[in-house]
Coordinates of C-alpha atoms in Angstrom, one line a residue:
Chain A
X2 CA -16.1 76.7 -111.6
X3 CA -18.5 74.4 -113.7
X4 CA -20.4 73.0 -110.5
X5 CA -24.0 71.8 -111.3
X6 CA -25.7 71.6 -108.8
X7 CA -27.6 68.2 -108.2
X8 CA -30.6 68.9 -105.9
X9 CA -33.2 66.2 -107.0
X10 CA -31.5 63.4 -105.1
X11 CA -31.5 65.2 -101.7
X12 CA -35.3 66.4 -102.2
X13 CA -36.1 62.8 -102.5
X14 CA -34.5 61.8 -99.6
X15 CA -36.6 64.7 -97.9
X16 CA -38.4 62.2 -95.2
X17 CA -35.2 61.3 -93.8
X18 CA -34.4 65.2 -93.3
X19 CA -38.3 65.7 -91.7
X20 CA -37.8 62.7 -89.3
X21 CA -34.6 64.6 -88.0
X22 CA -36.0 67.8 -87.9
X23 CA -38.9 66.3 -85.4
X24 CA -36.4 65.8 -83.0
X25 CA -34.6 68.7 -83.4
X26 CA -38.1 70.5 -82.9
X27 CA -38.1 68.8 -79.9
X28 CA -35.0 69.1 -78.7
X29 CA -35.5 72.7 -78.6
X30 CA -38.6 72.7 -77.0
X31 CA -37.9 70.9 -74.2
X32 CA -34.7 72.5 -73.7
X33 CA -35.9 76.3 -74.3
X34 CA -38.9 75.9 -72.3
X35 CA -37.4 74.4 -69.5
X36 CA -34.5 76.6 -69.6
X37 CA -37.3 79.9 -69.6
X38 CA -38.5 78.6 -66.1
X39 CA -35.7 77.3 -64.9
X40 CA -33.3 80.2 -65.9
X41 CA -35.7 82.4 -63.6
X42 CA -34.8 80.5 -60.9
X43 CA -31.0 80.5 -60.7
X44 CA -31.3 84.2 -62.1
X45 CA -33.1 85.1 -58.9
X46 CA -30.8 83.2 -56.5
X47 CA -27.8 84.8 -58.9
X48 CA -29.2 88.3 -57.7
X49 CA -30.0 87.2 -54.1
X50 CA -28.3 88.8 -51.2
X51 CA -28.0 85.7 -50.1
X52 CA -24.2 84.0 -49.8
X53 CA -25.0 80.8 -50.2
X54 CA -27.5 80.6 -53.3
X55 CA -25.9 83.5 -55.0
X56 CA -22.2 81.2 -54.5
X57 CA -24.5 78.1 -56.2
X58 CA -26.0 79.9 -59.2
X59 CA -22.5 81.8 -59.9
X60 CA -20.7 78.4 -59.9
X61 CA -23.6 76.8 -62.1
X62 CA -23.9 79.8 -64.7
X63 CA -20.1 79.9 -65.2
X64 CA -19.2 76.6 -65.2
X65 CA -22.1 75.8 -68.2
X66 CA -20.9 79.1 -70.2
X67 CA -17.1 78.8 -70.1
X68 CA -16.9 75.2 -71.1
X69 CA -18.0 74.1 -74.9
X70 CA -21.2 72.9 -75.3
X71 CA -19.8 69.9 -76.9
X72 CA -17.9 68.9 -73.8
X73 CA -21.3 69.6 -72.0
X74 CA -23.2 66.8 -74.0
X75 CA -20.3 64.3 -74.5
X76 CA -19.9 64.2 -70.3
X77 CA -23.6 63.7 -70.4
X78 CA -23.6 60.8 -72.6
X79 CA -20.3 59.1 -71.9
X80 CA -18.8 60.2 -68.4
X81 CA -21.8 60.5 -66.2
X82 CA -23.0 56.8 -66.7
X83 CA -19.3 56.0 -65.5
X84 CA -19.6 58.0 -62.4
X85 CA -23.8 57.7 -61.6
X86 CA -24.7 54.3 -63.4
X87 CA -27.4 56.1 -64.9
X88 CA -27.2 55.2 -68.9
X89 CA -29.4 58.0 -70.5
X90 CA -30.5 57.6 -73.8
X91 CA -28.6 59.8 -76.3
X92 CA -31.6 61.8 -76.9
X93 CA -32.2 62.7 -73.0
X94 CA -28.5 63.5 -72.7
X95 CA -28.3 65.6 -75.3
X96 CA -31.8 67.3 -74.0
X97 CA -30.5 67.7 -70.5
X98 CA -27.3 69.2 -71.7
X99 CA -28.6 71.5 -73.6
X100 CA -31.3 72.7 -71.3
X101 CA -29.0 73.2 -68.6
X102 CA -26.6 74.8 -70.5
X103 CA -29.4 77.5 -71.9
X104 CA -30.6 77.3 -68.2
X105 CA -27.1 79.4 -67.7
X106 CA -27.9 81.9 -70.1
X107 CA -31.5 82.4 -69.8
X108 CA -30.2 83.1 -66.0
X109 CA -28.4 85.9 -66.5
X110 CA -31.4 87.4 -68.7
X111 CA -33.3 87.1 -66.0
X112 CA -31.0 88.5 -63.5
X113 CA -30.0 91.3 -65.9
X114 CA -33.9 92.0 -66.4
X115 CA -35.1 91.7 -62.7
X116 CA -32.4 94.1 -61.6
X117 CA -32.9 96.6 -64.5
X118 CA -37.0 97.7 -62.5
X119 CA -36.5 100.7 -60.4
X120 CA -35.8 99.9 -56.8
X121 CA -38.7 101.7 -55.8
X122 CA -41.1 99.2 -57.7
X123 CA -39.6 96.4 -55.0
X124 CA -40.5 99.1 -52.8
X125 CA -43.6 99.5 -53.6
X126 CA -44.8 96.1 -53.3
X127 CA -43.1 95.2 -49.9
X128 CA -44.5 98.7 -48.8
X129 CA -47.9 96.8 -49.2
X130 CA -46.9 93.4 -47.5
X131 CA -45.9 91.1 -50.4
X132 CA -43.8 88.4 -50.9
X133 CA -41.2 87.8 -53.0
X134 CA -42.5 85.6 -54.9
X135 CA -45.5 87.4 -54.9
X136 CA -43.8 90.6 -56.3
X137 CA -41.9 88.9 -59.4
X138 CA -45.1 87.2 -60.3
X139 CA -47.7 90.8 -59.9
X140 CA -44.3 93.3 -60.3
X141 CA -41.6 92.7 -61.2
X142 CA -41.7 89.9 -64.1
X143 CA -44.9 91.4 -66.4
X144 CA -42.9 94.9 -66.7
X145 CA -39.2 93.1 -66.7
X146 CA -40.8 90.5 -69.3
X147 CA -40.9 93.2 -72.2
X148 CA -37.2 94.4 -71.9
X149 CA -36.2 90.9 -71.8
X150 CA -37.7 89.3 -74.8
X151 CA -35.1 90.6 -77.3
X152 CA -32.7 88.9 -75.5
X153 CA -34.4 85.5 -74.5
X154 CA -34.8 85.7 -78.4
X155 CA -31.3 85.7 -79.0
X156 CA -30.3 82.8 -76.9
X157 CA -33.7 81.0 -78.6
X158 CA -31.9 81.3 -81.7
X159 CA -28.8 80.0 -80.6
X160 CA -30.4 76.7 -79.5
X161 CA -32.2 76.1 -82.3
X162 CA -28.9 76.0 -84.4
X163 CA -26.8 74.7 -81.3
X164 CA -29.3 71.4 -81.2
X165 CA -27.3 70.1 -84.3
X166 CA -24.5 69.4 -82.0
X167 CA -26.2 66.9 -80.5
X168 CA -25.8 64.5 -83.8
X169 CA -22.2 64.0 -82.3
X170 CA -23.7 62.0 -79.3
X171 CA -25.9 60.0 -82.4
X172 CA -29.2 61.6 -81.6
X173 CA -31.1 61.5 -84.7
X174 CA -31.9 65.4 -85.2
X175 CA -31.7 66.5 -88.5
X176 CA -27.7 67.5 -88.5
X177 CA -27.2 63.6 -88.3
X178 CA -29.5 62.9 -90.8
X179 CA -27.8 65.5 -93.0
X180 CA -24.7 64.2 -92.4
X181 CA -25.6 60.6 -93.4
X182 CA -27.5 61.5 -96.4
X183 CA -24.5 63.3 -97.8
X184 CA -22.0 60.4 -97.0
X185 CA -24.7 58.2 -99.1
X186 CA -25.5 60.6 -102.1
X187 CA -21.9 62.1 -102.3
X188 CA -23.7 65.3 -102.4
X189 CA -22.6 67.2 -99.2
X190 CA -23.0 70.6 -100.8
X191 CA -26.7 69.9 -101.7
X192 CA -27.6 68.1 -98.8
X193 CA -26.1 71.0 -96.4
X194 CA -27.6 74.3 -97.9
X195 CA -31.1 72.4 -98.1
X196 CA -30.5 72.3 -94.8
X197 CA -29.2 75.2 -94.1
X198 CA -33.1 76.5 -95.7
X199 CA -35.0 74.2 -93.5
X200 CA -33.0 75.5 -90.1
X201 CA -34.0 79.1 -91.7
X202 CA -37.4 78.2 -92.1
X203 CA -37.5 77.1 -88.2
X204 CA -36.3 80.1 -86.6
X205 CA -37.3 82.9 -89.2
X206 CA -40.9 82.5 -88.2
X207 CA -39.9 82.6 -84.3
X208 CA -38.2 85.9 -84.4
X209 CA -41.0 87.1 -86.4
X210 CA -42.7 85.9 -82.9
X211 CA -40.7 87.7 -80.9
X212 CA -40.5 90.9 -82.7
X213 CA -44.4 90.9 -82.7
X214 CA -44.6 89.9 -78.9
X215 CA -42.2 92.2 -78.1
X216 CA -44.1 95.2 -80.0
X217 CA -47.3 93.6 -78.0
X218 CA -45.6 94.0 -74.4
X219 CA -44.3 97.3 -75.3
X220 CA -47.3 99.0 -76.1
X221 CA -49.3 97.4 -72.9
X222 CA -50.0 100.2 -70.5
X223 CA -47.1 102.3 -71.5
Chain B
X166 CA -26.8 118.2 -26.1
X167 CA -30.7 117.2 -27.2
X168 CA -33.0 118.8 -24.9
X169 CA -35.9 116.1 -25.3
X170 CA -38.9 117.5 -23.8
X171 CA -40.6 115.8 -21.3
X172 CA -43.7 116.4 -23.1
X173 CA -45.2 112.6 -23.3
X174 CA -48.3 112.8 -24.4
X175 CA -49.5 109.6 -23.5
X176 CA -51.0 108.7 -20.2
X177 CA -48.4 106.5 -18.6
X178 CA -50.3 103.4 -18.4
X179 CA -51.5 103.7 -22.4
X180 CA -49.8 101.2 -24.3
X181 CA -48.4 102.7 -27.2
X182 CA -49.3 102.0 -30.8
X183 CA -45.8 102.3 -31.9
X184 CA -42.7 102.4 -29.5
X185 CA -39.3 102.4 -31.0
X186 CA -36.3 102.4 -28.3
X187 CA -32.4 103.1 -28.9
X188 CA -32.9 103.0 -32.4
X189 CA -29.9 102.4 -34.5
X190 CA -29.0 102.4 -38.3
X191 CA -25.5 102.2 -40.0
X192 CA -24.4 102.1 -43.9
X193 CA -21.3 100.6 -43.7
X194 CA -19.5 102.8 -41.1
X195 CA -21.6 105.9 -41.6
X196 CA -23.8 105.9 -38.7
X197 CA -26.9 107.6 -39.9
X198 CA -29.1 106.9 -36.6
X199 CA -27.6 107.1 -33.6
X200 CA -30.8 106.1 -30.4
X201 CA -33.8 107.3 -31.1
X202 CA -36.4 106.6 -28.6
X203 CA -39.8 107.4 -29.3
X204 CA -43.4 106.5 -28.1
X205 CA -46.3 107.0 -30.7
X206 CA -49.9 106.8 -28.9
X207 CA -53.2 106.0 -30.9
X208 CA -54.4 109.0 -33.2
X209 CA -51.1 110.7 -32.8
X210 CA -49.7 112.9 -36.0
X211 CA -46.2 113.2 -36.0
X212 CA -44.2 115.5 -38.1
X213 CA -40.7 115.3 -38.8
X214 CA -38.5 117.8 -39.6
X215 CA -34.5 118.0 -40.3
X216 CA -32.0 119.0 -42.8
X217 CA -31.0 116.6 -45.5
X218 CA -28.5 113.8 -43.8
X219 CA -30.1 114.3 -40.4
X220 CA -31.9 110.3 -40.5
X221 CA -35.4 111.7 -40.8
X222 CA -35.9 109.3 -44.2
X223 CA -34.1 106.3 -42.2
X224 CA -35.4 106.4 -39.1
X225 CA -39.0 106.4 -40.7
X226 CA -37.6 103.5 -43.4
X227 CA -36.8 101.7 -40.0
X228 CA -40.5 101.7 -38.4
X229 CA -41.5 99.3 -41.6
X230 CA -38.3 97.9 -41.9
X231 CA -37.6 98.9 -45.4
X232 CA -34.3 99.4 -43.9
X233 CA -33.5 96.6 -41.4
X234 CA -32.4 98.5 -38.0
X235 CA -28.6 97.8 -36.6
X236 CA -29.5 97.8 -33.0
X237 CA -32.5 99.2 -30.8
X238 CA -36.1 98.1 -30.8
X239 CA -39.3 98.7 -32.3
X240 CA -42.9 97.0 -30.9
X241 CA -46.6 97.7 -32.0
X242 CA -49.0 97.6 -29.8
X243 CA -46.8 96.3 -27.1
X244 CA -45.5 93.5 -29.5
X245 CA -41.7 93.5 -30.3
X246 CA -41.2 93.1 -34.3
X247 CA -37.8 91.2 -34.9
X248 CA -35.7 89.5 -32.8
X249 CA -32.1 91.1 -32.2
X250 CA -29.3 88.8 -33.6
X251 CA -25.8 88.0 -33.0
X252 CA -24.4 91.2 -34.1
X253 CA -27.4 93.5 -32.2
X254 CA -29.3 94.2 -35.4
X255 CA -33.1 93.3 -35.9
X256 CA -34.1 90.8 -37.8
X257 CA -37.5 89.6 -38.7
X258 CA -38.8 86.5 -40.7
X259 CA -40.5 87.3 -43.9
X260 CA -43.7 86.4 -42.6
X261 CA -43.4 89.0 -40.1
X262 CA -42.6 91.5 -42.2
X263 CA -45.4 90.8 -44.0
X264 CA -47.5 91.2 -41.1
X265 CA -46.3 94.5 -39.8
X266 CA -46.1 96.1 -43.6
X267 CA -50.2 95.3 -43.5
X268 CA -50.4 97.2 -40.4
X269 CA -47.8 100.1 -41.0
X270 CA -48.6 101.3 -44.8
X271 CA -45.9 103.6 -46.7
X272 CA -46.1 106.3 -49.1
X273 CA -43.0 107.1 -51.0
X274 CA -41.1 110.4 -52.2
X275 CA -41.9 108.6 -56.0
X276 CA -45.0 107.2 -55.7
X277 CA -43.3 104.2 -57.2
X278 CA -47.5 103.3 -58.8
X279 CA -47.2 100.0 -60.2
X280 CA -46.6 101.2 -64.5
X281 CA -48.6 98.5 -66.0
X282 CA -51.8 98.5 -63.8
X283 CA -54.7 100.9 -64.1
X284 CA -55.4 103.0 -61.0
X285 CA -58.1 100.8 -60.0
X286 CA -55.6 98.0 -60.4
X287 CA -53.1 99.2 -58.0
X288 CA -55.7 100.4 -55.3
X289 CA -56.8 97.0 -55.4
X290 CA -53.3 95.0 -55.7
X291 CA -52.9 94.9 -52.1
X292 CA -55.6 93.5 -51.2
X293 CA -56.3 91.1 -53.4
X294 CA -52.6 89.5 -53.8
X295 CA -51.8 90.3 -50.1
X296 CA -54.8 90.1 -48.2
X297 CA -57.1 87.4 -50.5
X298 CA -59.6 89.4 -50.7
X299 CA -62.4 88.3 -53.9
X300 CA -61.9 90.7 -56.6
X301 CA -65.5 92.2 -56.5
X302 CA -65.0 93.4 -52.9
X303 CA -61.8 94.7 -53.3
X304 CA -62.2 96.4 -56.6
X305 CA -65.2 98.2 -54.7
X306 CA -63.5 99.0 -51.8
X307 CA -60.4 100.6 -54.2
X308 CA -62.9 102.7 -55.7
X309 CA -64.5 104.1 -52.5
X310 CA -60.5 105.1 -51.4
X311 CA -60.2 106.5 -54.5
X312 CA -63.2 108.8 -54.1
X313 CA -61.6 109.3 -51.4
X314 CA -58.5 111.0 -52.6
X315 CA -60.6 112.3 -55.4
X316 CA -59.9 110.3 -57.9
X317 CA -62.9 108.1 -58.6
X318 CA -62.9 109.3 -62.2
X319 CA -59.4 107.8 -63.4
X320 CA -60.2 104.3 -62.3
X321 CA -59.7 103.3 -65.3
X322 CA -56.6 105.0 -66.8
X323 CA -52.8 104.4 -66.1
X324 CA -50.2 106.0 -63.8
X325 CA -48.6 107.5 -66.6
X326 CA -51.4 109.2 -67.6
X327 CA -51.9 111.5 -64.4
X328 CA -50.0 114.4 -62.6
X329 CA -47.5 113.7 -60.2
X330 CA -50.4 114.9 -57.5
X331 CA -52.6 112.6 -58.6
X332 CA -50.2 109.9 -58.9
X333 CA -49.7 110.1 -55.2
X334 CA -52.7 110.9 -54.3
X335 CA -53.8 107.3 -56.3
X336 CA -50.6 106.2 -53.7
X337 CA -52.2 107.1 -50.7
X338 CA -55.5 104.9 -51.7
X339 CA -53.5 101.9 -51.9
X340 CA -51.7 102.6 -48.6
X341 CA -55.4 103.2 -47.2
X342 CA -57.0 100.2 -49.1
X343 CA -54.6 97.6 -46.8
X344 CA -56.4 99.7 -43.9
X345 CA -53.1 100.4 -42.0
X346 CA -53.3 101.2 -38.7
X347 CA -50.6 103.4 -38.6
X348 CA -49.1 105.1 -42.3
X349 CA -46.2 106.3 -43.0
X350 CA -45.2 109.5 -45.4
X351 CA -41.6 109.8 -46.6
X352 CA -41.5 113.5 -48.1
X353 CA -44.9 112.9 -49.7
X354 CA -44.8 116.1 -51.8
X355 CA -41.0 117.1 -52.4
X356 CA -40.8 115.5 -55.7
X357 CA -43.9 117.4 -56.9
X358 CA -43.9 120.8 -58.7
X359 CA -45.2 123.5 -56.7
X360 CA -48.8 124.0 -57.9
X361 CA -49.5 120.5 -57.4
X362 CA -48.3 120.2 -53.4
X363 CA -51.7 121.2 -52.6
X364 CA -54.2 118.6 -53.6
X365 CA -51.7 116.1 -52.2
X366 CA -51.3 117.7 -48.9
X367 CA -55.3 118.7 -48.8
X368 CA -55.9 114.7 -49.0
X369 CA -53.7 113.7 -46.5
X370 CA -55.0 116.7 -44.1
X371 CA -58.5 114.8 -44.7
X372 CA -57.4 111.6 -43.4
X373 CA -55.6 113.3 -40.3
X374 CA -59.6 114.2 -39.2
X375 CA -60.0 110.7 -39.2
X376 CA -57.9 109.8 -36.1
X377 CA -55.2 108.4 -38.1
X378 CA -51.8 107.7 -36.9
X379 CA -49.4 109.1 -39.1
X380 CA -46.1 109.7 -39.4
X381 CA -44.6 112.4 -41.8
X382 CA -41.3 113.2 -43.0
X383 CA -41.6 116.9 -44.9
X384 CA -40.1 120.3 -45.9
X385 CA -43.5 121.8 -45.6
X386 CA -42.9 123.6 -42.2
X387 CA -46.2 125.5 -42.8
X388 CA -47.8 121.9 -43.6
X389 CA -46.5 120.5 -40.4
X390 CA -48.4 122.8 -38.2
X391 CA -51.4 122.7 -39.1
X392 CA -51.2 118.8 -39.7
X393 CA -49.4 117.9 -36.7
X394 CA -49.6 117.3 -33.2
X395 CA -46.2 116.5 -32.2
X396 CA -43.4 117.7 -34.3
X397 CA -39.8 116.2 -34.0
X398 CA -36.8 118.2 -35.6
X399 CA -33.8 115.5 -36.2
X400 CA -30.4 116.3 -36.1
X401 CA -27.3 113.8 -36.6
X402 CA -29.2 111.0 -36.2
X403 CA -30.8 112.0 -32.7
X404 CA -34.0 113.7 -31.9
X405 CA -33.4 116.9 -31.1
X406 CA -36.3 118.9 -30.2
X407 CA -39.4 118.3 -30.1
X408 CA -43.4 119.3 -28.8
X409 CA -46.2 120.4 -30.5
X410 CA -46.3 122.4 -33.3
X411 CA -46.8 126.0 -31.9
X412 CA -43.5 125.4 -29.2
X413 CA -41.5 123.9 -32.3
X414 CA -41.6 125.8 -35.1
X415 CA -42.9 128.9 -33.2
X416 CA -41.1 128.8 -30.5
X417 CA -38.0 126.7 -30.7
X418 CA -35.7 126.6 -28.2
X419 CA -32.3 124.7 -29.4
X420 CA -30.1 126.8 -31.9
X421 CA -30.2 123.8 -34.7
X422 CA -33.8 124.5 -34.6
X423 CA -33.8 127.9 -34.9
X424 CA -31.2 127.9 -37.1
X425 CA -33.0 125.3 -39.2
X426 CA -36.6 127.5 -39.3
X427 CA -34.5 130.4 -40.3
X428 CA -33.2 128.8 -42.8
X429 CA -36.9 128.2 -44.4
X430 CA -38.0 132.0 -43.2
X431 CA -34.7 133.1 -45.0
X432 CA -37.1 134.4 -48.3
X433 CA -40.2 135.8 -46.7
X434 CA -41.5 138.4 -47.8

């Protein structure tokens, strides 16, 4: 093995790589924090009573985690102009895909963490005349909120590194840039574990985040 | 068969706060309350007595509709609550619900205190959240029920920090704090230990001074008298037996009864 190891080339391409990773940073953003609120909402109609919105959410959350998330964004881009007429840009299909896609997961978080408060904490609340929506908001969600963050992490994590599959539909994000800058410079080794640092600088400090948010919620009234 | 005593308190023309007819409650095909008819008049203290599987905790579940009743119906103040659907069983829209838990509070076996609110906190939950009241009236108004039940000086700290007494004592001021017209106790003292039944039973004697309507499921048979006046003894989902205090438990006259207070006598010494 008498690879050298050329990393002076790919450093001075470094604005290309920072113009992708904006879009990757807000790729994930949109799609996590959208996913957050909306995953509570399918989570609660996954854990309803209810036939008819516990039939929906079931049929959403399974169809979006058994297929390939790759699968997901290409029908987004290419398939759903053919049957809607609606073009999106590359960017807002691959933003939709992946926020509905995390919408699944962060749904069964939410159902998992709503169901795991005692019964009698439901209870409780009803005892005194609230609402449902009332109770998750005063209830149910602040103490549910602390034994779901490691998990919400998790799935955080995921879509930070799962945004680079949107450089298949051509969005711009820094896995596209990466992949163009190594076809130009000949240098896919270097160019791919610089970027393999800059992903790790992204999340690290989020977990860190977590962790601390997590110790934060823990110690709250306990 | 039940030998219900004639023993209606009420005048006959009194409307009562609480009426509950034919009253009906299945799991599945276990039928836990089979017609219970039952007529509650204003100030009235009801204790209810049975062995474990006789529907006590049901049928009181069913006044508040924590458990939705299968046939049968239950009005306050001369108002029906539900409407009975297809299949015979009550159902009520979430609005109503609302409405009647504000009038018919609860207190729970577990306390079930909200974890990550102070005392003060969940005295004045209710209120607040349910009722809109501002936050400076309610918060005083949770402290008065809490001096109330004695409590005035843990405003401040968490459920976890206090004894299971005082946890359900801190319970009881946020039942009273929604100022229920009638409450509700579901074995208010059987998951405490021994030496702290006392405080919580003291507390709930004080409010029966007040003219309260109340409605207690216990073990307490000693409890029940002096708290009570009416006492129903359940059995297989029906009323059995019931009068005041002094012909129930002193004087019973069905053989579950007896054989029931026995049961309880069994250790005297």
């Amino acid at each position: 093995m008498n690879y050298s190891f050329q990393f002076g080339e790919i450093l001075a391409n470094g604005d290309l790589l920072l113009r992708g990773l904006k879009l990757t940073v807000l790729l994930f953003v949109l799609a996590f924090s959208g996913a957050l609120v909306c995953g509570l909402f399918i989570g609660v109609a996954r854990g309803s009573s209810r036939r008819v919105p516990n039939l929906i959410a079931t049929a959403y959350i399974e169809l979006f985690r058994n297929t390939p998330v790759l699968v997901q964004l290409i029908w987004f881009y290419y398939a759903l102009p053919a049957l809607s007429g609606w073009q999106p840009t590359a960017f807002t299909a691959a933003a939709l895909g992946l926020f509905l896609n995390t919408s699944a997961y962060c749904a069964e978080i939410w159902r998992a963490g709503l169901q795991s408060l005692p019964a009698g904490q439901w209870e409780a609340g009803r005892a005194i005349g609230m609402s449902e929506w009332q109770l998750l908001r005063r209830v149910v969600v602040p103490q549910a909120l602390a034994r779901m963050v490691p998990a919400f992490t998790n799935r955080g994590v995921e879509l930070a590194k799962m945004t680079s599959i949107a450089s298949t539909i051509t969005v711009q994000e820094l896995m596209y840039e990466a992949k163009m800058l190594s076809t130009q410079t000949f240098l896919p080794l270097e160019t791919f574990t610089v970027v393999a640092v800059i992903y790790f600088v992204l999340i690290y400090p989020g977990t860190l985040a977590a962790y601390a948010l997590e110790r934060r919620l823990n110690s709250k009234g306990a | 068969m039940a030998n219900v005593l004639p023993a209606d308190v009420l005048p006959a023309d009194a409307t009562p706060v609480l009426a509950v007819e034919g009253l009906r409650k299945s799991f599945g095909t276990n039928e836990v309350l089979k017609g219970i008819d039952l007529k509650v008049g204003a100030g009235e203290r009801i204790a209810i007595l049975g062995s474990s599987g006789s529907g006590k905790s049901t049928f009181l579940r069913c006044i508040n509709f924590m458990e939705t009743p299968s046939a049968g119906r239950i009005a306050l103040d001369g108002t029906p609550i539900g409407t009975e659907g297809r299949n015979g069983a009550l159902t009520a829209k979430s609005g109503e619900l609302r409405r009647l838990r504000t009038r018919v509070g609860m207190i729970f076996q577990q306390f079930n205190l909200f974890p990550h609110m102070s005392v003060l906190e969940n005295v004045m939950e209710g209120p607040v959240t349910v009722k809109g009241l501002p936050k400076a009236e309610a918060r005083a108004k949770a402290q008065d029920y809490l001096k109330r039940v004695g409590l005035a000086e843990k405003a401040d700290q968490y459920p976890q920090r206090l004894s299971g007494g005082q946890q359900q004592r801190v319970a009881i001021a946020r039942a009273l704090a929604m100022e229920p017209e009638i409450l509700l106790f579901d074995e208010p003292t059987s998951s405490l230990d021994p030496e702290l039944v006392g405080e919580v039973l003291d507390v709930i004697l004080g409010l029966s001074r007040e003219g309260r309507t109340m409605l207690l499921v216990t073990h307490e048979l000693g409890f029940a008298y002096h708290f009570a006046t009416r006492v129903l003894f359940l059995h297989e989902g029906r009323i059995h037996e019931q009068g005041t205090p002094d012909e129930v438990l002193k004087n019973p006259r069905e053989e579950r009864t007896q054989a029931f207070l026995h049961r309880f006598s069994a250790f005297h010494f």
